[in-house]
Amino acid sequence: MKRMRQFAAVLPLVLVAGIGGTAAIAGPTADVLLSQGKGVLASSVEDNTTTEDKAVDGSTTTRWASVEGVDPQWIQVDLGQPADVHRVKVTWEAAYAKDYRLEISDDGATFTTVKTLTNQNGATDDITGLTGHGRYVRLVGTKRATAYGYSLFELEVYGATDSTGDTQAPTVPTGLTSTAVTSSSIALSWNASTDNVGLAGYDVLRNGVAVAIAPTTSYTDAGLTADTSYSYSVRARDLADNVSAASPPITAQTGAAGAGQFVIAAAGDIAKACSASSTSCIHPKSAKVVDYIKPVNIVTMGDNQYSSGTLSEYQNYYDKTWGKFKSITKPAPGNHESYDSPAFSGYEKYYGTAAKPQGKRYYSWDKGNWHFVALDSNDFVGGSDSAQMAWLKADLAATNKGCIATYSHHPRWNTGARGHDDSLGPLWKVMTDNKVDLVLVGHEHHYERFFPLNNSGQQDPNGTVEIIGGMAGASQRDLGPAKPITAKRLNSYGVLKLTMTDNSFNSQLIGLNNEVLDSSPTYTCRAKP
């Protein structure tokens, strides 16, 4: 869709704050543009030239566009902190919303509809005299005016943040203590600080250097050296970026390393066609997490490069960030790599022999007492790939390693938008029959760690653990209903850190601020058939 026609009419709107609220004048603080360059999420994008960050880049020559022909669609901006919203300005492209609503949220999860508009005719909607309060502003298109999707040049939110004019620092955190240690991590907790406006988080200092920002009063510092002492302190930071003095330091020591211990980083759905110059571009940030983890190898679970995995896309985006780790990467392809012409050509040219080290896009390799299997799950979706399945069964039967992990793109179990995939049932049965310990997948753009499951998808302490790790850069999606087989799920960006020993493994989700968002139990590898 190549359309750049803008209407001339101007439509005023009135935004009402909260349920049952009324329009009111702006507060005494001068309004400023709050949304430009801030983080954005969208329900979909038309292609890699119309991504959601284009709606807050300050340019009326670039635009966000949703997929065509689908209602509803939404775009959401994170203002970074709570604010009084007094004005919203929407500059539509020709594919405008006939009906839409505006919503505000404090947490990005529960939204309040503050205005519903019907029978609109596009152009520029400049909404003034508003009284809404929250951190997240979302526009939800419910009826398209054209056969296309929704397309807008700019979504501008004006108002005053809660911290405007604040110069008072928070109180110093107290009670810092170490609550748990492993051979590669130290868990910390402390008492909350207070602030006259509101806290943004806490800087965690290791040996006097800030290593992370913790949003709560706990943090697990991962990627550490075994049997080593570290000094820690924390300082509080408020919404106006005022910073307290550091707390008194404490010392904690990591435990001894397990036999044969090594660390793997894992992720899927990685690089969109964006760069570090865009604050909403995630893959440069997730690459820094890999740097922090310092793995011996990286496994990718497909859709490593959007939107078609062409060689030029890989070279222009993925290579500028995750390409730093190309020499230690063991890749697997996703469905987006198959969209190239010929299919997978960009993937295979970029990774070279690493894409097909044994002549196929599926292969296996060993590290310590672990056997890793990379699969091309594109061939299993919708039915079994007899050649790859026969190879997999023979490969698993032949290994003499005590622990096994597989990685591919499509999940068998999934509470995201797509749900469970029954066509992958035969593949999952091979995993459980051969006592595979860990299955890593992507495809869904969230994090989900399942309890050990048997062939029927029931919790079983002797089952296989599946982890969805498609959260390294692709746009997030709404989750489906929660299921009891899920141990933890998050709509958060990050990278999986896998700590393997000769007879066990532990997984952690490391967020973009190097914080531990989830940590699994330590699982013991099962005796193989």
mmCIF file of N, CA and C in Angstrom, residues 121-221:
data_model
loop_
_atom_site.group_PDB
_atom_site.id
_atom_site.type_symbol
_atom_site.label_atom_id
_atom_site.label_comp_id
_atom_site.label_asym_id
_atom_site.label_seq_id
_atom_site.Cartn_x
_atom_site.Cartn_y
_atom_site.Cartn_z
ATOM 1 N N ASN A 121 -14.045 11.647 9.784
ATOM 2 C CA ASN A 121 -13.679 11.779 8.370
ATOM 3 C C ASN A 121 -12.203 12.090 8.174
ATOM 4 N N GLY A 122 -11.367 11.687 9.138
ATOM 5 C CA GLY A 122 -9.929 11.738 8.919
ATOM 6 C C GLY A 122 -9.304 13.084 9.172
ATOM 7 N N ALA A 123 -8.158 13.318 8.517
ATOM 8 C CA ALA A 123 -7.377 14.546 8.623
ATOM 9 C C ALA A 123 -6.690 14.637 9.977
ATOM 10 N N THR A 124 -6.772 15.791 10.647
ATOM 11 C CA THR A 124 -6.093 16.013 11.920
ATOM 12 C C THR A 124 -7.113 16.215 13.023
ATOM 13 N N ASP A 125 -7.010 15.399 14.053
ATOM 14 C CA ASP A 125 -7.865 15.534 15.229
ATOM 15 C C ASP A 125 -7.037 16.161 16.336
ATOM 16 N N ASP A 126 -7.361 17.382 16.724
ATOM 17 C CA ASP A 126 -6.627 18.099 17.772
ATOM 18 C C ASP A 126 -7.530 18.233 18.992
ATOM 19 N N ILE A 127 -7.197 17.505 20.038
ATOM 20 C CA ILE A 127 -8.071 17.336 21.191
ATOM 21 C C ILE A 127 -7.516 18.179 22.337
ATOM 22 N N THR A 128 -8.230 19.189 22.770
ATOM 23 C CA THR A 128 -7.735 20.083 23.807
ATOM 24 C C THR A 128 -8.703 20.125 24.984
ATOM 25 N N GLY A 129 -8.263 20.767 26.085
ATOM 26 C CA GLY A 129 -9.096 20.902 27.263
ATOM 27 C C GLY A 129 -9.380 19.591 27.961
ATOM 28 N N LEU A 130 -8.403 18.686 27.990
ATOM 29 C CA LEU A 130 -8.615 17.344 28.516
ATOM 30 C C LEU A 130 -8.198 17.220 29.975
ATOM 31 N N THR A 131 -8.770 16.263 30.674
ATOM 32 C CA THR A 131 -8.312 15.892 32.011
ATOM 33 C C THR A 131 -8.249 14.381 32.094
ATOM 34 N N GLY A 132 -7.103 13.840 31.763
ATOM 35 C CA GLY A 132 -6.846 12.411 31.890
ATOM 36 C C GLY A 132 -5.520 12.223 32.597
ATOM 37 N N HIS A 133 -5.399 11.168 33.352
ATOM 38 C CA HIS A 133 -4.151 10.921 34.076
ATOM 39 C C HIS A 133 -3.736 9.465 33.907
ATOM 40 N N GLY A 134 -2.472 9.253 33.570
ATOM 41 C CA GLY A 134 -1.944 7.912 33.415
ATOM 42 C C GLY A 134 -0.593 7.943 32.741
ATOM 43 N N ARG A 135 -0.017 6.766 32.583
ATOM 44 C CA ARG A 135 1.306 6.637 31.950
ATOM 45 C C ARG A 135 1.197 6.183 30.502
ATOM 46 N N TYR A 136 0.136 5.440 30.177
ATOM 47 C CA TYR A 136 -0.001 4.849 28.843
ATOM 48 C C TYR A 136 -1.240 5.409 28.160
ATOM 49 N N VAL A 137 -1.075 5.822 26.913
ATOM 50 C CA VAL A 137 -2.189 6.327 26.116
ATOM 51 C C VAL A 137 -2.327 5.419 24.897
ATOM 52 N N ARG A 138 -3.534 4.933 24.671
ATOM 53 C CA ARG A 138 -3.754 3.999 23.565
ATOM 54 C C ARG A 138 -4.901 4.471 22.687
ATOM 55 N N LEU A 139 -4.695 4.404 21.391
ATOM 56 C CA LEU A 139 -5.724 4.667 20.394
ATOM 57 C C LEU A 139 -6.143 3.326 19.808
ATOM 58 N N VAL A 140 -7.430 3.008 19.870
ATOM 59 C CA VAL A 140 -7.956 1.742 19.374
ATOM 60 C C VAL A 140 -8.911 2.012 18.222
ATOM 61 N N GLY A 141 -8.509 1.624 17.020
ATOM 62 C CA GLY A 141 -9.386 1.752 15.866
ATOM 63 C C GLY A 141 -10.363 0.593 15.819
ATOM 64 N N THR A 142 -11.650 0.887 15.775
ATOM 65 C CA THR A 142 -12.674 -0.161 15.781
ATOM 66 C C THR A 142 -13.405 -0.311 14.442
ATOM 67 N N LYS A 143 -13.318 0.709 13.582
ATOM 68 C CA LYS A 143 -13.945 0.607 12.261
ATOM 69 C C LYS A 143 -13.135 1.422 11.276
ATOM 70 N N ARG A 144 -12.642 0.745 10.246
ATOM 71 C CA ARG A 144 -11.834 1.412 9.230
ATOM 72 C C ARG A 144 -12.697 2.216 8.268
ATOM 73 N N ALA A 145 -12.147 3.322 7.791
ATOM 74 C CA ALA A 145 -12.864 4.141 6.809
ATOM 75 C C ALA A 145 -12.615 3.652 5.393
ATOM 76 N N THR A 146 -11.581 2.829 5.209
ATOM 77 C CA THR A 146 -11.202 2.346 3.880
ATOM 78 C C THR A 146 -11.008 0.837 3.937
ATOM 79 N N ALA A 147 -10.695 0.262 2.782
ATOM 80 C CA ALA A 147 -10.428 -1.179 2.737
ATOM 81 C C ALA A 147 -9.041 -1.509 3.262
ATOM 82 N N TYR A 148 -8.227 -0.486 3.489
ATOM 83 C CA TYR A 148 -6.871 -0.717 3.987
ATOM 84 C C TYR A 148 -6.898 -0.959 5.497
ATOM 85 N N GLY A 149 -5.835 -0.574 6.186
ATOM 86 C CA GLY A 149 -5.804 -0.702 7.629
ATOM 87 C C GLY A 149 -5.996 0.651 8.275
ATOM 88 N N TYR A 150 -5.222 0.904 9.324
ATOM 89 C CA TYR A 150 -5.183 2.207 9.984
ATOM 90 C C TYR A 150 -3.797 2.777 9.774
ATOM 91 N N SER A 151 -3.725 4.072 9.475
ATOM 92 C CA SER A 151 -2.433 4.681 9.192
ATOM 93 C C SER A 151 -2.421 6.112 9.711
ATOM 94 N N LEU A 152 -1.421 6.449 10.503
ATOM 95 C CA LEU A 152 -1.307 7.820 11.000
ATOM 96 C C LEU A 152 0.148 8.268 10.979
ATOM 97 N N PHE A 153 0.307 9.559 10.717
ATOM 98 C CA PHE A 153 1.648 10.141 10.666
ATOM 99 C C PHE A 153 2.201 10.382 12.069
ATOM 100 N N GLU A 154 1.383 10.954 12.938
ATOM 101 C CA GLU A 154 1.850 11.288 14.280
ATOM 102 C C GLU A 154 0.742 11.100 15.306
ATOM 103 N N LEU A 155 1.132 10.564 16.453
ATOM 104 C CA LEU A 155 0.287 10.519 17.634
ATOM 105 C C LEU A 155 1.001 11.336 18.705
ATOM 106 N N GLU A 156 0.451 12.509 19.011
ATOM 107 C CA GLU A 156 1.091 13.431 19.949
ATOM 108 C C GLU A 156 0.256 13.556 21.218
ATOM 109 N N VAL A 157 0.923 13.401 22.343
ATOM 110 C CA VAL A 157 0.260 13.525 23.647
ATOM 111 C C VAL A 157 0.922 14.673 24.399
ATOM 112 N N TYR A 158 0.106 15.621 24.885
ATOM 113 C CA TYR A 158 0.616 16.804 25.580
ATOM 114 C C TYR A 158 0.074 16.828 27.010
ATOM 115 N N GLY A 159 0.889 17.345 27.921
ATOM 116 C CA GLY A 159 0.457 17.481 29.297
ATOM 117 C C GLY A 159 1.635 17.777 30.198
ATOM 118 N N ALA A 160 1.520 17.406 31.457
ATOM 119 C CA ALA A 160 2.566 17.662 32.450
ATOM 120 C C ALA A 160 2.768 16.406 33.277
ATOM 121 N N THR A 161 4.014 15.969 33.387
ATOM 122 C CA THR A 161 4.309 14.787 34.192
ATOM 123 C C THR A 161 4.160 15.095 35.674
ATOM 124 N N ASP A 162 3.971 14.061 36.452
ATOM 125 C CA ASP A 162 3.811 14.237 37.890
ATOM 126 C C ASP A 162 5.052 14.841 38.534
ATOM 127 N N SER A 163 6.219 14.624 37.888
ATOM 128 C CA SER A 163 7.473 15.065 38.499
ATOM 129 C C SER A 163 7.912 16.456 38.057
ATOM 130 N N THR A 164 7.120 17.143 37.260
ATOM 131 C CA THR A 164 7.505 18.459 36.752
ATOM 132 C C THR A 164 7.825 19.413 37.905
ATOM 133 N N GLY A 165 9.028 20.002 37.867
ATOM 134 C CA GLY A 165 9.445 20.975 38.879
ATOM 135 C C GLY A 165 9.992 20.382 40.154
ATOM 136 N N ASP A 166 10.053 19.063 40.270
ATOM 137 C CA ASP A 166 10.529 18.424 41.498
ATOM 138 C C ASP A 166 12.056 18.423 41.559
ATOM 139 N N THR A 167 12.627 18.824 42.697
ATOM 140 C CA THR A 167 14.087 18.822 42.879
ATOM 141 C C THR A 167 14.510 18.059 44.133
ATOM 142 N N GLN A 168 13.559 17.470 44.828
ATOM 143 C CA GLN A 168 13.862 16.776 46.076
ATOM 144 C C GLN A 168 14.199 15.314 45.812
ATOM 145 N N ALA A 169 15.365 14.862 46.298
ATOM 146 C CA ALA A 169 15.796 13.479 46.095
ATOM 147 C C ALA A 169 15.069 12.530 47.042
ATOM 148 N N PRO A 170 14.952 11.263 46.684
ATOM 149 C CA PRO A 170 14.344 10.281 47.581
ATOM 150 C C PRO A 170 15.235 10.026 48.802
ATOM 151 N N THR A 171 14.679 9.349 49.786
ATOM 152 C CA THR A 171 15.479 8.942 50.934
ATOM 153 C C THR A 171 16.418 7.802 50.543
ATOM 154 N N VAL A 172 17.494 7.626 51.320
ATOM 155 C CA VAL A 172 18.479 6.582 51.044
ATOM 156 C C VAL A 172 17.870 5.214 51.380
ATOM 157 N N PRO A 173 17.997 4.221 50.500
ATOM 158 C CA PRO A 173 17.484 2.888 50.807
ATOM 159 C C PRO A 173 18.202 2.303 52.026
ATOM 160 N N THR A 174 17.482 1.517 52.812
ATOM 161 C CA THR A 174 18.057 0.883 53.999
ATOM 162 C C THR A 174 17.851 -0.623 53.936
ATOM 163 N N GLY A 175 18.557 -1.329 54.806
ATOM 164 C CA GLY A 175 18.332 -2.763 54.967
ATOM 165 C C GLY A 175 18.816 -3.627 53.827
ATOM 166 N N LEU A 176 19.807 -3.175 53.074
ATOM 167 C CA LEU A 176 20.315 -3.981 51.957
ATOM 168 C C LEU A 176 20.904 -5.287 52.483
ATOM 169 N N THR A 177 20.505 -6.399 51.887
ATOM 170 C CA THR A 177 21.017 -7.696 52.298
ATOM 171 C C THR A 177 21.045 -8.647 51.114
ATOM 172 N N SER A 178 21.873 -9.671 51.190
ATOM 173 C CA SER A 178 21.910 -10.732 50.186
ATOM 174 C C SER A 178 20.983 -11.852 50.643
ATOM 175 N N THR A 179 20.029 -12.233 49.795
ATOM 176 C CA THR A 179 19.025 -13.224 50.185
ATOM 177 C C THR A 179 19.299 -14.615 49.634
ATOM 178 N N ALA A 180 20.110 -14.731 48.582
ATOM 179 C CA ALA A 180 20.428 -16.048 48.013
ATOM 180 C C ALA A 180 21.622 -15.900 47.077
ATOM 181 N N VAL A 181 22.411 -16.964 46.950
ATOM 182 C CA VAL A 181 23.535 -16.964 46.018
ATOM 183 C C VAL A 181 23.567 -18.289 45.268
ATOM 184 N N THR A 182 24.067 -18.227 44.038
ATOM 185 C CA THR A 182 24.428 -19.421 43.272
ATOM 186 C C THR A 182 25.861 -19.231 42.803
ATOM 187 N N SER A 183 26.324 -20.124 41.978
ATOM 188 C CA SER A 183 27.691 -19.992 41.468
ATOM 189 C C SER A 183 27.838 -18.831 40.506
ATOM 190 N N SER A 184 26.713 -18.305 39.988
ATOM 191 C CA SER A 184 26.810 -17.227 38.998
ATOM 192 C C SER A 184 25.884 -16.054 39.287
ATOM 193 N N SER A 185 25.223 -16.038 40.457
ATOM 194 C CA SER A 185 24.297 -14.943 40.740
ATOM 195 C C SER A 185 24.217 -14.660 42.240
ATOM 196 N N ILE A 186 23.850 -13.419 42.564
ATOM 197 C CA ILE A 186 23.629 -12.990 43.938
ATOM 198 C C ILE A 186 22.303 -12.238 43.973
ATOM 199 N N ALA A 187 21.382 -12.679 44.833
ATOM 200 C CA ALA A 187 20.079 -12.027 44.979
ATOM 201 C C ALA A 187 20.143 -11.018 46.121
ATOM 202 N N LEU A 188 19.584 -9.824 45.877
ATOM 203 C CA LEU A 188 19.612 -8.736 46.842
ATOM 204 C C LEU A 188 18.193 -8.264 47.142
ATOM 205 N N SER A 189 18.002 -7.725 48.344
ATOM 206 C CA SER A 189 16.743 -7.042 48.663
ATOM 207 C C SER A 189 17.047 -5.913 49.636
ATOM 208 N N TRP A 190 16.125 -4.941 49.721
ATOM 209 C CA TRP A 190 16.305 -3.790 50.592
ATOM 210 C C TRP A 190 14.953 -3.180 50.899
ATOM 211 N N ASN A 191 14.939 -2.235 51.840
ATOM 212 C CA ASN A 191 13.710 -1.551 52.210
ATOM 213 C C ASN A 191 13.433 -0.390 51.257
ATOM 214 N N ALA A 192 12.168 -0.121 51.021
ATOM 215 C CA ALA A 192 11.779 0.913 50.058
ATOM 216 C C ALA A 192 12.157 2.308 50.556
ATOM 217 N N SER A 193 12.563 3.157 49.620
ATOM 218 C CA SER A 193 12.759 4.582 49.898
ATOM 219 C C SER A 193 11.421 5.300 49.799
ATOM 220 N N THR A 194 11.391 6.534 50.236
ATOM 221 C CA THR A 194 10.201 7.366 50.073
ATOM 222 C C THR A 194 10.570 8.596 49.253
ATOM 223 N N ASP A 195 9.558 9.190 48.615
ATOM 224 C CA ASP A 195 9.798 10.372 47.783
ATOM 225 C C ASP A 195 8.542 11.233 47.784
ATOM 226 N N ASN A 196 8.714 12.530 47.640
ATOM 227 C CA ASN A 196 7.580 13.437 47.688
ATOM 228 C C ASN A 196 6.661 13.317 46.477
ATOM 229 N N VAL A 197 7.179 12.799 45.350
ATOM 230 C CA VAL A 197 6.353 12.637 44.152
ATOM 231 C C VAL A 197 6.168 11.167 43.803
ATOM 232 N N GLY A 198 7.260 10.460 43.603
ATOM 233 C CA GLY A 198 7.160 9.046 43.235
ATOM 234 C C GLY A 198 8.497 8.501 42.815
ATOM 235 N N LEU A 199 8.718 7.217 43.087
ATOM 236 C CA LEU A 199 9.977 6.567 42.752
ATOM 237 C C LEU A 199 9.930 5.980 41.345
ATOM 238 N N ALA A 200 11.052 6.095 40.640
ATOM 239 C CA ALA A 200 11.184 5.463 39.332
ATOM 240 C C ALA A 200 11.856 4.107 39.450
ATOM 241 N N GLY A 201 12.736 3.939 40.449
ATOM 242 C CA GLY A 201 13.456 2.683 40.611
ATOM 243 C C GLY A 201 14.706 2.885 41.436
ATOM 244 N N TYR A 202 15.577 1.883 41.384
ATOM 245 C CA TYR A 202 16.800 1.893 42.184
ATOM 246 C C TYR A 202 17.998 1.534 41.320
ATOM 247 N N ASP A 203 19.072 2.300 41.442
ATOM 248 C CA ASP A 203 20.328 1.952 40.804
ATOM 249 C C ASP A 203 21.036 0.920 41.668
ATOM 250 N N VAL A 204 21.452 -0.182 41.068
ATOM 251 C CA VAL A 204 22.210 -1.213 41.775
ATOM 252 C C VAL A 204 23.680 -1.055 41.408
ATOM 253 N N LEU A 205 24.523 -0.876 42.408
ATOM 254 C CA LEU A 205 25.945 -0.664 42.193
ATOM 255 C C LEU A 205 26.720 -1.904 42.634
ATOM 256 N N ARG A 206 27.516 -2.438 41.737
ATOM 257 C CA ARG A 206 28.424 -3.543 42.039
ATOM 258 C C ARG A 206 29.852 -3.022 42.010
ATOM 259 N N ASN A 207 30.540 -3.165 43.127
ATOM 260 C CA ASN A 207 31.911 -2.654 43.236
ATOM 261 C C ASN A 207 31.994 -1.182 42.851
ATOM 262 N N GLY A 208 30.949 -0.427 43.243
ATOM 263 C CA GLY A 208 30.930 1.015 43.035
ATOM 264 C C GLY A 208 30.452 1.475 41.682
ATOM 265 N N VAL A 209 30.109 0.553 40.779
ATOM 266 C CA VAL A 209 29.683 0.901 39.420
ATOM 267 C C VAL A 209 28.230 0.462 39.222
ATOM 268 N N ALA A 210 27.377 1.373 38.711
ATOM 269 C CA ALA A 210 25.974 1.039 38.467
ATOM 270 C C ALA A 210 25.879 -0.016 37.365
ATOM 271 N N VAL A 211 25.211 -1.130 37.664
ATOM 272 C CA VAL A 211 25.090 -2.223 36.700
ATOM 273 C C VAL A 211 23.658 -2.459 36.249
ATOM 274 N N ALA A 212 22.677 -1.892 36.963
ATOM 275 C CA ALA A 212 21.282 -2.142 36.598
ATOM 276 C C ALA A 212 20.379 -1.129 37.284
ATOM 277 N N ILE A 213 19.156 -1.015 36.756
ATOM 278 C CA ILE A 213 18.080 -0.249 37.391
ATOM 279 C C ILE A 213 16.995 -1.238 37.771
ATOM 280 N N ALA A 214 16.707 -1.366 39.051
ATOM 281 C CA ALA A 214 15.685 -2.296 39.539
ATOM 282 C C ALA A 214 14.387 -1.538 39.771
ATOM 283 N N PRO A 215 13.273 -1.991 39.225
ATOM 284 C CA PRO A 215 11.993 -1.285 39.425
ATOM 285 C C PRO A 215 11.389 -1.526 40.804
ATOM 286 N N THR A 216 11.839 -2.581 41.503
ATOM 287 C CA THR A 216 11.314 -2.909 42.822
ATOM 288 C C THR A 216 12.466 -3.004 43.818
ATOM 289 N N THR A 217 12.166 -3.462 45.023
ATOM 290 C CA THR A 217 13.180 -3.513 46.083
ATOM 291 C C THR A 217 13.905 -4.851 46.128
ATOM 292 N N SER A 218 14.078 -5.470 45.006
ATOM 293 C CA SER A 218 14.883 -6.690 44.924
ATOM 294 C C SER A 218 15.527 -6.775 43.553
ATOM 295 N N TYR A 219 16.631 -7.486 43.493
ATOM 296 C CA TYR A 219 17.362 -7.615 42.229
ATOM 297 C C TYR A 219 18.277 -8.825 42.337
ATOM 298 N N THR A 220 18.388 -9.595 41.254
ATOM 299 C CA THR A 220 19.336 -10.699 41.189
ATOM 300 C C THR A 220 20.402 -10.360 40.163
ATOM 301 N N ASP A 221 21.625 -10.249 40.627
ATOM 302 C CA ASP A 221 22.756 -9.927 39.760
ATOM 303 C C ASP A 221 23.297 -11.224 39.178
#
